[in-house]
Coordinates of C-alpha atoms and ligand atoms in Angstrom, one line a residue:
X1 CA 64.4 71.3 87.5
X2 CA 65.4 72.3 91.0
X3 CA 67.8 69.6 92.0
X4 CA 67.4 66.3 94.0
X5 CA 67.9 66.9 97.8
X6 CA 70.3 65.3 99.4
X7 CA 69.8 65.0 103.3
X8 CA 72.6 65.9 105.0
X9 CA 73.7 63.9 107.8
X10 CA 71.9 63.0 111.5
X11 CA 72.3 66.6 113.8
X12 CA 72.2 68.2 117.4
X13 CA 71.6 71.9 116.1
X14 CA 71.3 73.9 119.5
X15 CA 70.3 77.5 118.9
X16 CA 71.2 80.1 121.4
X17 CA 69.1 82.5 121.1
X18 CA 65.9 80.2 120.2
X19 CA 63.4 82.7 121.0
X20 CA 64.7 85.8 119.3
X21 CA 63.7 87.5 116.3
X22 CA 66.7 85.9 113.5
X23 CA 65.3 82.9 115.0
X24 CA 62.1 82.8 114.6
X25 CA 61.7 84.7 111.4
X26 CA 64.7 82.9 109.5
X27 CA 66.7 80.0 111.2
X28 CA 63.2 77.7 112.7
X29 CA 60.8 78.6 109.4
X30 CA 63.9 77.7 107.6
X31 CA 64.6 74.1 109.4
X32 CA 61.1 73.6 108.9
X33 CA 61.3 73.7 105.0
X34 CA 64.7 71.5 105.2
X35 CA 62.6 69.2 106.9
X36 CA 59.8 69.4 104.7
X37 CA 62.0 68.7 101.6
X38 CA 63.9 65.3 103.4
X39 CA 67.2 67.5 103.8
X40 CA 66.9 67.2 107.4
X41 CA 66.4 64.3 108.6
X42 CA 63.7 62.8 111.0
X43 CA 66.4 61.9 113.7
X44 CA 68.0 65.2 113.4
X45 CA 67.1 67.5 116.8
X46 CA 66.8 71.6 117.4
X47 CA 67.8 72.9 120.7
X48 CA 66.3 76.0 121.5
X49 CA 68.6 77.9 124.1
X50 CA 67.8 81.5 125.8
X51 CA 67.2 82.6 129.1
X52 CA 63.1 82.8 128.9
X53 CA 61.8 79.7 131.3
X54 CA 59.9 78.0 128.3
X55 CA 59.1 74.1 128.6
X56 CA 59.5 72.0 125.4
X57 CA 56.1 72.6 124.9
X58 CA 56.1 76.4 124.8
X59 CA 58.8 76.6 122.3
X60 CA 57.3 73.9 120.0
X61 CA 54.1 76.9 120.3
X62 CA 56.5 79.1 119.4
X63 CA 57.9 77.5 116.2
X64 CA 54.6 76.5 115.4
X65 CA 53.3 80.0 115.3
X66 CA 56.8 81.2 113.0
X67 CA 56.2 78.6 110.7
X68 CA 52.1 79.6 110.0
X69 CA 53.7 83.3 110.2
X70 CA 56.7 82.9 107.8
X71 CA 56.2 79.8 105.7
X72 CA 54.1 80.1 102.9
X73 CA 50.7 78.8 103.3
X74 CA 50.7 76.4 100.1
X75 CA 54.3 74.4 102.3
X76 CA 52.3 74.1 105.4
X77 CA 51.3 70.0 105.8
X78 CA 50.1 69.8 109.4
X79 CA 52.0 66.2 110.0
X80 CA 55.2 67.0 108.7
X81 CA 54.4 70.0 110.9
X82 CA 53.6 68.1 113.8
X83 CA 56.7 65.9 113.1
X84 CA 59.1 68.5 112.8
X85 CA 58.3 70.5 116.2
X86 CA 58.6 66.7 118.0
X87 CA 62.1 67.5 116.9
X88 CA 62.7 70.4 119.2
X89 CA 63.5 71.0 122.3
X90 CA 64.4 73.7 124.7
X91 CA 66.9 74.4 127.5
X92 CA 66.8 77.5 129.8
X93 CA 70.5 79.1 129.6
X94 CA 72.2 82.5 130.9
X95 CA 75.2 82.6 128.4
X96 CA 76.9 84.5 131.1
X97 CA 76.2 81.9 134.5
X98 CA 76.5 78.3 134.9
X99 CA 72.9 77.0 135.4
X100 CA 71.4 75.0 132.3
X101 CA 74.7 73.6 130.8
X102 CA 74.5 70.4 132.2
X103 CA 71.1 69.5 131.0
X104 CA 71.9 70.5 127.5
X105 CA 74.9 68.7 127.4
X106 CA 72.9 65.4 128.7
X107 CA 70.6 66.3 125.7
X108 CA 73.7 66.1 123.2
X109 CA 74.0 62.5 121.5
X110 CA 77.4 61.1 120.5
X111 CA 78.1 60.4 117.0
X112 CA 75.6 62.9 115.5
X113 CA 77.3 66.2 114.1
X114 CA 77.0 69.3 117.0
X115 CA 76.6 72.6 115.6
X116 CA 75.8 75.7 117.7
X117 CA 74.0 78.9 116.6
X118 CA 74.9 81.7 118.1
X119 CA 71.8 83.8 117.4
X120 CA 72.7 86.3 119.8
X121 CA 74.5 90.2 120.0
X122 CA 78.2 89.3 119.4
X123 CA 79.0 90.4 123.3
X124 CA 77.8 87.2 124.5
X125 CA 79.6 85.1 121.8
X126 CA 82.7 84.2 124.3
X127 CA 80.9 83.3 126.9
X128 CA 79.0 80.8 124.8
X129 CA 82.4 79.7 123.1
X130 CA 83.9 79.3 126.6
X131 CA 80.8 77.2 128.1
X132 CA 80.8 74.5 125.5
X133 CA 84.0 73.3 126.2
X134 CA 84.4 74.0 130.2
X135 CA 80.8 72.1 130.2
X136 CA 81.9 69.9 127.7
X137 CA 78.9 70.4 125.6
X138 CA 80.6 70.6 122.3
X139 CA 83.2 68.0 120.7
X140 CA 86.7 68.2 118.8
X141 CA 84.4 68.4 115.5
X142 CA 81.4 70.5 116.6
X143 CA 80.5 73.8 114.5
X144 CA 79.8 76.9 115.9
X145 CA 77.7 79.6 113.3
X146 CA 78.2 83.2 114.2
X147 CA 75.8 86.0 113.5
X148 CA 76.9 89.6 112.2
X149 CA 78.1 91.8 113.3
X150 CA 80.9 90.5 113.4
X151 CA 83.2 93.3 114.9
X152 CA 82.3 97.2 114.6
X153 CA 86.0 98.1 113.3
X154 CA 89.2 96.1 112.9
X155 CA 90.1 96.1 116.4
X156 CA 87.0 94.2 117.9
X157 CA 86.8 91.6 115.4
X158 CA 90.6 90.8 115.7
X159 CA 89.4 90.8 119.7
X160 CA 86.1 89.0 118.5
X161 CA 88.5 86.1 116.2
X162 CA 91.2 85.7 118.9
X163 CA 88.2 84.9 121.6
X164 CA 86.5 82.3 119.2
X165 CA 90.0 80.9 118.5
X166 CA 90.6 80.5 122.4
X167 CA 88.2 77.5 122.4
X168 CA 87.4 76.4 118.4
X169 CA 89.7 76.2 114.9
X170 CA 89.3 78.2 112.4
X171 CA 87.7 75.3 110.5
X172 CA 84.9 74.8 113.4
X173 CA 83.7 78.9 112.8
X174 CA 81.2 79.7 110.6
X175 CA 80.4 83.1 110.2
X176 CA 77.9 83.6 108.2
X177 CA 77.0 86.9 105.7
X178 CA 73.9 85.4 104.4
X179 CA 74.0 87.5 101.2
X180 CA 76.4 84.3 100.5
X181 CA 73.8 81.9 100.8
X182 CA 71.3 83.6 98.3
X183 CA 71.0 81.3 94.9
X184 CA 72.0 84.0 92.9
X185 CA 75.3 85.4 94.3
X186 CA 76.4 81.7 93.9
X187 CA 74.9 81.9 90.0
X188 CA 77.5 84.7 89.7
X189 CA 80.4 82.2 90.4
X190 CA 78.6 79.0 88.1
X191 CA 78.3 81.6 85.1
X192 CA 81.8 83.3 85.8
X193 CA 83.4 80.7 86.0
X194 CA 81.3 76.9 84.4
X195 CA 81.0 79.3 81.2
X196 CA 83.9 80.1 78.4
X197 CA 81.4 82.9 77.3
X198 CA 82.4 85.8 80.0
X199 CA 85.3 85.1 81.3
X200 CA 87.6 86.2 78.6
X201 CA 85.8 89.6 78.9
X202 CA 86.2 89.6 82.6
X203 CA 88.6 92.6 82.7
X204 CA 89.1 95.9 82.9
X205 CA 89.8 95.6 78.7
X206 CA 86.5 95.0 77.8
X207 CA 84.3 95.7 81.2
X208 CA 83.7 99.5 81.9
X209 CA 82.2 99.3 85.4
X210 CA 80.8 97.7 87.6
X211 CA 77.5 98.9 89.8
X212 CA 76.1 97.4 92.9
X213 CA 73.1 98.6 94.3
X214 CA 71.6 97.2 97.5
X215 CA 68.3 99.5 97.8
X216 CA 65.9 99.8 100.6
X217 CA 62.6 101.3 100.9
X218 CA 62.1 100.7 104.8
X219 CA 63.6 103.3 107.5
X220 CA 65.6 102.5 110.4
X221 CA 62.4 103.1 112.9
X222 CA 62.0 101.0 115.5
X223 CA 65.8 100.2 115.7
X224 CA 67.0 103.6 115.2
X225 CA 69.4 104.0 118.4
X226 CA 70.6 100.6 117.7
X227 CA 71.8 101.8 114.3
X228 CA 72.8 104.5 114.5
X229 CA 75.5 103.1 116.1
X230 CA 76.8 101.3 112.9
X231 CA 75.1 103.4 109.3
X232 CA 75.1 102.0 106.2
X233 CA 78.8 101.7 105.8
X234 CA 79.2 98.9 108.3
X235 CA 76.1 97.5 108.1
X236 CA 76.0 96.7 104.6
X237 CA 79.5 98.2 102.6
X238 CA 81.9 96.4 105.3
X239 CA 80.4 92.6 104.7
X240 CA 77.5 92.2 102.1
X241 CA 78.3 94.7 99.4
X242 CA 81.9 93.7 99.9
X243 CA 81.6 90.0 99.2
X244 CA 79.5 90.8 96.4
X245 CA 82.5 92.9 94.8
X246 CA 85.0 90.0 96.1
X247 CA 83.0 87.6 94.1
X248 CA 83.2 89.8 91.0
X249 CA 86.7 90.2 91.0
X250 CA 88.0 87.1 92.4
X251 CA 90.4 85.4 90.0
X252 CA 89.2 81.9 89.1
X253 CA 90.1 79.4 91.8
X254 CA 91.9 76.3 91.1
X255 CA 89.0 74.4 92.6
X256 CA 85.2 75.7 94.1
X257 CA 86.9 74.6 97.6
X258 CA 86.2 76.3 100.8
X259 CA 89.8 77.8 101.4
X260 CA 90.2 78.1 97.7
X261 CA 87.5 80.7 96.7
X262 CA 88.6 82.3 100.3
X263 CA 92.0 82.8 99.3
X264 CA 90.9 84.4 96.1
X265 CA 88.3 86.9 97.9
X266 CA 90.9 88.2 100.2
X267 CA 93.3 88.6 97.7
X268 CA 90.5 91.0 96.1
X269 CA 90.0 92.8 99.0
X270 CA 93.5 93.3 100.2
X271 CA 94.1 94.7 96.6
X272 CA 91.7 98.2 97.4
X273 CA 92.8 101.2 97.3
X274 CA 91.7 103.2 99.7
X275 CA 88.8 105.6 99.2
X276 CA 89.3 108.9 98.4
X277 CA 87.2 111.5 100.6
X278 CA 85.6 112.9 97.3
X279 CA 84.7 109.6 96.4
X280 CA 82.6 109.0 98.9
X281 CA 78.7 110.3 98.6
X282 CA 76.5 110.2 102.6
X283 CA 73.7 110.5 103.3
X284 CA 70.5 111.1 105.7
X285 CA 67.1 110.6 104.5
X286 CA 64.7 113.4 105.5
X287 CA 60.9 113.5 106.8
X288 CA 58.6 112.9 103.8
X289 CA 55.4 110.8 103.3
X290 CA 54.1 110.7 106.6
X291 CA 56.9 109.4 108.2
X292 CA 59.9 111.1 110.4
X293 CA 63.3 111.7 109.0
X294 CA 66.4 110.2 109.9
X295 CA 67.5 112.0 113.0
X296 CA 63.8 111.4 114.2
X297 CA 64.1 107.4 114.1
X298 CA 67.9 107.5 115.6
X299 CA 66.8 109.7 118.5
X300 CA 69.7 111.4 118.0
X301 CA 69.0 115.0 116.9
X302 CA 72.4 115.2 115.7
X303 CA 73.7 112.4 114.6
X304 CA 76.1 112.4 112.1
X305 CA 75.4 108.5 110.8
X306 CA 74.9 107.9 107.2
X307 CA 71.4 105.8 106.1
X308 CA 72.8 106.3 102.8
X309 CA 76.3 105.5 101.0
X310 CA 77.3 105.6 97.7
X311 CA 81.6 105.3 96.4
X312 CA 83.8 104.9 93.6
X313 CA 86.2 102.2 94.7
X314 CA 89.3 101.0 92.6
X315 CA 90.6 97.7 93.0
X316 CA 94.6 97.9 92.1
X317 CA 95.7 94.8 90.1
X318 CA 96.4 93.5 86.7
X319 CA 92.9 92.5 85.9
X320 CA 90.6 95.9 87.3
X321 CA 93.3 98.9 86.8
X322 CA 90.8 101.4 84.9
X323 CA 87.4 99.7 85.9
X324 CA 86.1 101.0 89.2
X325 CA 83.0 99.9 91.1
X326 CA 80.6 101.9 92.1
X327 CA 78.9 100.8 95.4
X328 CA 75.6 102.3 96.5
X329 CA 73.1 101.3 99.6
X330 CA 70.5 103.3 101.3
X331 CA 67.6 103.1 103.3
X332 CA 63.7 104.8 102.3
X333 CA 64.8 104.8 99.0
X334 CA 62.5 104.5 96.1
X335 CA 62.2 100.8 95.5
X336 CA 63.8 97.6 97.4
X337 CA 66.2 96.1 94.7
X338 CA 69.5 94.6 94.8
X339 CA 71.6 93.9 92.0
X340 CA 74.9 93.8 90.2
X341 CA 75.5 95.7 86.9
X342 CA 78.2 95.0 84.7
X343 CA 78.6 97.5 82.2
X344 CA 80.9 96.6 79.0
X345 CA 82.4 98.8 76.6
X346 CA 81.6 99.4 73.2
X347 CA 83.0 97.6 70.4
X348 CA 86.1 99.6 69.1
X349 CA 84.5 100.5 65.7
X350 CA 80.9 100.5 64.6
X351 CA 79.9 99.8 61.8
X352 CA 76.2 101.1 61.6
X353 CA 75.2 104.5 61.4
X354 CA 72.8 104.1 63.6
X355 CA 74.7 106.2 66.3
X356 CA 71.9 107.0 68.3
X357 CA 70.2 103.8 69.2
X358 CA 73.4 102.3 70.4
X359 CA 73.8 101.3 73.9
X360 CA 76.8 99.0 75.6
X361 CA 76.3 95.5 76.5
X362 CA 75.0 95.3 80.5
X363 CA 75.1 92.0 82.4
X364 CA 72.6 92.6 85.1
X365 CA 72.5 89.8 87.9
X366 CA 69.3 90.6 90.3
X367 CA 68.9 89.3 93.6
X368 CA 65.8 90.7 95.1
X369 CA 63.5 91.0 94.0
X370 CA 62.8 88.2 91.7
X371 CA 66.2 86.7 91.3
X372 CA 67.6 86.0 87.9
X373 CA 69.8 87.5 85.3
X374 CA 69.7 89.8 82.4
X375 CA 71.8 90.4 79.6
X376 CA 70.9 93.9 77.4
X377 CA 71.8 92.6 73.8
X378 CA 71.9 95.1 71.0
X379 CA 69.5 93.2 67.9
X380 CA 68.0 95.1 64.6
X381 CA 64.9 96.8 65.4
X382 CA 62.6 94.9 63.5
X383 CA 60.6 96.1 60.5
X384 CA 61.7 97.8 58.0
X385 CA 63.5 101.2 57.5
X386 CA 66.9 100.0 57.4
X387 CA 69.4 99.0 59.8
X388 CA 68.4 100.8 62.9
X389 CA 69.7 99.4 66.3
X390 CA 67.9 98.6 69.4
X391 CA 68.7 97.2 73.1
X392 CA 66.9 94.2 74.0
X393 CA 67.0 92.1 77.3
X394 CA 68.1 88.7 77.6
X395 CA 66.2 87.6 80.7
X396 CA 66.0 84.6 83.1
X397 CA 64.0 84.6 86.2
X398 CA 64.5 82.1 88.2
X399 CA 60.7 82.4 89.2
X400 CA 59.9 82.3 85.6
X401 CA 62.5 79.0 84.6
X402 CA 61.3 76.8 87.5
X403 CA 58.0 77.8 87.7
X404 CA 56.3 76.1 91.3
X405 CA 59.4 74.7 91.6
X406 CA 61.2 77.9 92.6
X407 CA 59.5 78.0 96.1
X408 CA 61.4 74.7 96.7
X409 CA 64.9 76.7 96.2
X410 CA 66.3 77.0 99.8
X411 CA 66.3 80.5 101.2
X412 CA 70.1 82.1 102.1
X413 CA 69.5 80.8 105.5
X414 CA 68.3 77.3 105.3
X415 CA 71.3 76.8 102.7
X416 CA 73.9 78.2 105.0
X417 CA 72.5 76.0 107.7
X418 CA 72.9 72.7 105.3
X419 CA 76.4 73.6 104.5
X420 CA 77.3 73.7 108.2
X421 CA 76.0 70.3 108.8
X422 CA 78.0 69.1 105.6
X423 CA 81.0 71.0 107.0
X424 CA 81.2 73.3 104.2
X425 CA 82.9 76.7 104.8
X426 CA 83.0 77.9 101.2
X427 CA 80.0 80.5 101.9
X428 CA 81.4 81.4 105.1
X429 CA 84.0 84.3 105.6
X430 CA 86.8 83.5 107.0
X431 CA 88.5 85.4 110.0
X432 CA 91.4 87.0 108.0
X433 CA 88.9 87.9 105.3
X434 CA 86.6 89.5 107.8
X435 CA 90.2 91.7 109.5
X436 CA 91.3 92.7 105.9
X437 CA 87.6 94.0 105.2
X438 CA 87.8 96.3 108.4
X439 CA 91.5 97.1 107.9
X440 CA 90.6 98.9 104.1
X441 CA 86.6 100.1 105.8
X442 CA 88.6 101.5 109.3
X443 CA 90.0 104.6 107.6
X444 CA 87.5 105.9 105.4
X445 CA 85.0 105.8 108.5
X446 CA 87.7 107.2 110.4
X447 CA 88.4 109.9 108.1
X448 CA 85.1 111.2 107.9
X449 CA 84.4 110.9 111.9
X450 CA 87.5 112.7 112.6
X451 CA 86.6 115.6 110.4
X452 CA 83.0 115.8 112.2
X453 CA 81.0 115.3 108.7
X454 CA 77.4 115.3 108.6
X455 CA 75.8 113.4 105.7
X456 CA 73.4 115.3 103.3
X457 CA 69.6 115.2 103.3
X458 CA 67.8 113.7 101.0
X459 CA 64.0 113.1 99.9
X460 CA 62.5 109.4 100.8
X461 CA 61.3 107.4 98.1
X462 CA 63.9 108.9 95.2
X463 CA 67.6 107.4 94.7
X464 CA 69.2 108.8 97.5
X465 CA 71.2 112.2 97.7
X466 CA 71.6 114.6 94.5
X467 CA 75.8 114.3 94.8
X468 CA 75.8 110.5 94.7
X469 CA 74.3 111.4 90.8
X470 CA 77.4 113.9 90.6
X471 CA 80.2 110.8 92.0
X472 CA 78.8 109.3 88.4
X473 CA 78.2 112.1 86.2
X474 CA 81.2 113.3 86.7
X475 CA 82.8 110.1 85.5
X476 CA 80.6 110.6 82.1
X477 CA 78.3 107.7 83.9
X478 CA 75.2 107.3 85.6
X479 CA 73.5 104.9 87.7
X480 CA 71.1 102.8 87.2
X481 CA 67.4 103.7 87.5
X482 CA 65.8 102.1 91.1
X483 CA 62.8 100.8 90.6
Ligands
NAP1 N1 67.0 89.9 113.5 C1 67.6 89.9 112.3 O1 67.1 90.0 111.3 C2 69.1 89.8 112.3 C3 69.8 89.9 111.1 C4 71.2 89.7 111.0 C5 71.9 89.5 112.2 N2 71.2 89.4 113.4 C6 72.0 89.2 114.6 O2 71.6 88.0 115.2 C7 71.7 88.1 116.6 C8 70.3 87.9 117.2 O3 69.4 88.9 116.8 P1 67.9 88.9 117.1 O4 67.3 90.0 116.3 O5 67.3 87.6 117.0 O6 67.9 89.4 118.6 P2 66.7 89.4 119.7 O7 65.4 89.3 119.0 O8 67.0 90.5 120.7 O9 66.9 88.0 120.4 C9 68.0 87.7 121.3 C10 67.9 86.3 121.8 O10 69.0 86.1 122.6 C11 68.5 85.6 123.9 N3 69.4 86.1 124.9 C12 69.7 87.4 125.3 N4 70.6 87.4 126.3 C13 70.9 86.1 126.6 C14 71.8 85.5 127.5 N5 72.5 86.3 128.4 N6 71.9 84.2 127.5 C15 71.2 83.4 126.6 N7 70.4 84.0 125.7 C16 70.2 85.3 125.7 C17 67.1 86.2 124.0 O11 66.3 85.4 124.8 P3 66.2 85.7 126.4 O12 66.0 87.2 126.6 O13 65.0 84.9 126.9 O14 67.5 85.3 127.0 C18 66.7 86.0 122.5 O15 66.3 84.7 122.3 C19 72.3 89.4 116.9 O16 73.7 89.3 116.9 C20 71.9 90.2 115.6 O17 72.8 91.3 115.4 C21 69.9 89.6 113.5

């Protein structure tokens, strides 16, 4: 049932940034299952790039070792193993001097597609950008991918977008949000938009709200400091979550082409309102089970950065007027779950007296864990004893549907990675997307920086802080259980 793969064409993937952590968990494990499928090709080539002194040999050790750590045991075939680390190769690189450029550049073959990955913290993305073309290591049609984050507020990625555009077109960047790449956010646009079923109902008419719910159980120890620097409002509300609500609301574009479905997200996004103060729900998760609080794992005994978010946020057109979404994403929380609810309203008139066992209509698309869908149906509870109503769920896993199959479905990663071979941008955001997104997130941070707010306590492992329950209930709603 999972779909025949298609390898994508012969490519020079350099990685800068080859030995890092993205890399080695995600990007390398990930190349290795493309491989393993026949996506990537056997004449395609990784370049490792960083400024360790490894020899070709110590980075194939390297991969090898992510590959027996992150790819499941039952995909590990110790030839196509061995073939695919004969594939790489690494080159010893300071982004920010001259030495190593010319050996990578006399590692580049011509007609192949060039795509660089710039697996590195955005303050070394110029000088990459700037390298590749003063040492002519990329061409007029190479790809460059770029990690988040990409900017911390409006002004540094409008600083970030005019450096990249010094040296590469808008249609060479790839910035990637891999949320994107994740089989199910795309299932949102196949059943919005391949099916006549929902999207009549699509609309603030018959839709009542909308929930998303990115959930975490881990803390931020370990990279506390670094953290602390962004909170859970840029880290996840500014890029992930926010795609997620573009691709809710998006109107239908005229085709599933890159710019196309761009155009319609930032449409969505420049149609916010902004947030109102009392809208807004942070918060810090305290010490509990063993384990510090917050302000313990920031170092920062008074740090004022939210681990927790929750909002009510309108968007202002024909379609949503009267349907808000209500966004919530926290760390330590009491299970790790992400998923979108769509709750509909109830028929105008009912015409069962069965009152009490009626619940609305919910459309709940899952993405971790165990992606799928689920669609809470009202049916007659069976027996007898008249006609006495009951909710019932709908439910596709993709686990479930595909069986062994689904361990062949590409992670968010490996997809993203294929689509930038193919030259495919729809996944990717684009850079006025990604400037609208901090223009409407700028002043709600803002507003609460400026008026020195410190987010409220709450317990780990529960759903977060006891006022994000009020931002609901006082809406005559209520969030979804985490679990
Ligand atoms: N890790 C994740 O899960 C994750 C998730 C989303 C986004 N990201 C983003 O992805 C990027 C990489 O993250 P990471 O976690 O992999 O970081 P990391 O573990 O700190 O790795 C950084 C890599 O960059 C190399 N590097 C550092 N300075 C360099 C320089 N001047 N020239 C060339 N190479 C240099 C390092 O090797 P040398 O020290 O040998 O040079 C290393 O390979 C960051 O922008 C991060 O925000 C990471």
């Amino acid at each position: 049932m999972v779909s025949r793969v298609i390898p994508v064409e012969v490519f020079d993937l350099v990685i800068f940034g080859g030995t890092g952590d993205l890399a080695r968990r995600k990007i390398l494990p990930g190349l290795y299952r493309r491989f393993l499928s026949g996506q990537m090709t056997s004449d395609s080539r990784i370049i490792g790039a960083a400024r360790g002194e490894l020899s070709d040999a110590d980075f194939r050790k390297m991969v090898a070792e992510s590959i027996a750590e992150f790819v499941p045991k039952g995909r590990h075939d110790p030839a196509i193993i061995e073939a695919f680390l004969s594939r790489l190769h690494y080159v010893a690189i300071d982004a920010k001097g001259e030495g190593g450029w010319d050996n990578l550049k006399s590692l580049m073959r011509p007609d192949v597609v060039r795509a660089f990955y710039f697996s590195v913290a955005p303050s070394l993305f110029g000088d990459i950008a700037a390298r590749l073309n003063t040492h002519g290591v990329a061409d007029a049609q190479s790809r460059i991918v770029v990690e988040k984050p990409f900017g911390r507020d409006l002004a540094s990625a409008q600083a970030l977008n005019a450096t990249l555009a010094q040296q590469f077109a808008e249609s060479q960047i790839y910035r990637i949000d891999h949320y994107l790449g994740k089989e199910t956010v795309q299932n949102l646009m196949a059943v919005r938009f391949a099916n006549i079923l929902f999207e009549p109902l699509w609309k603030s008419e018959y839709i009542d709200h909308v929930q998303i719910t990115v959930a975490e159980t881990v803390s931020v120890e370990g990279r506390g400091a670094y953290y602390d620097k962004s909170g859970a409002m840029r880290d996840m509300v500014q890029n992930h979550m926010m795609q997620l609500l573009c691709l809710i609301a998006m109107e239908p574009p005229y085709h599933f082409d890159p710019d196309a479905v761009r155009d319609e997200k930032l449409k969505v996004i420049r149609a916010l309102d902004p947030v109102r103060p009392e809208d807004i729900v942070r918060g810090q998760y305290l010490a509990g089970g063993g384990q510090g609080g917050y302000v313990a794992h920031s170092e920062n005994p008074s740090s004022k950065t939210e681990s927790y978010i929750a909002m009510k946020v309108n968007v202002s057109n024909w379609r949503w007027k009267g349907t808000p979404f209500y966004l919530r994403t926290g760390k330590r929380l009491r299970a790790r779950t992400s998923e979108i609810a769509i709750t509909f309203k109830e028929p105008p008139h009912s015409i069962f007296d069965d009152a009490e066992g009626w619940r609305e209509n919910v459309l709940v698309i899952r993405l971790q864990p165990d992606e799928g869908m689920n669609l809470m149906v009202m049916i007659k509870e069976p027996g007898p004893g008249g006609m006495r109503l009951m909710q019932v769920p709908l439910d596709m896993s993709f686990a479930e549907a595909l069986g062994d199959e689904a361990e062949d479905i590409p992670d968010a990663y490996e997809r993203l990675i294929m689509d930038v071979i193919r030259g495919n941008q729809t996944l990717f955001m684009r850079g006025d997307e990604v400037e609208a997104a901090w223009a409407w997130t700028d002043p709600i941070i803002n507003a609460w920086e400026g008026k020195g707010d410190k987010p409220q306590g709450y317990d780990p492992g529960t759903s977060g802080p006891e006022d994000a329950l009020m931002l609901m209930h006082r809406d005559a709603r209520r969030w979804r259980e985490i679990r």
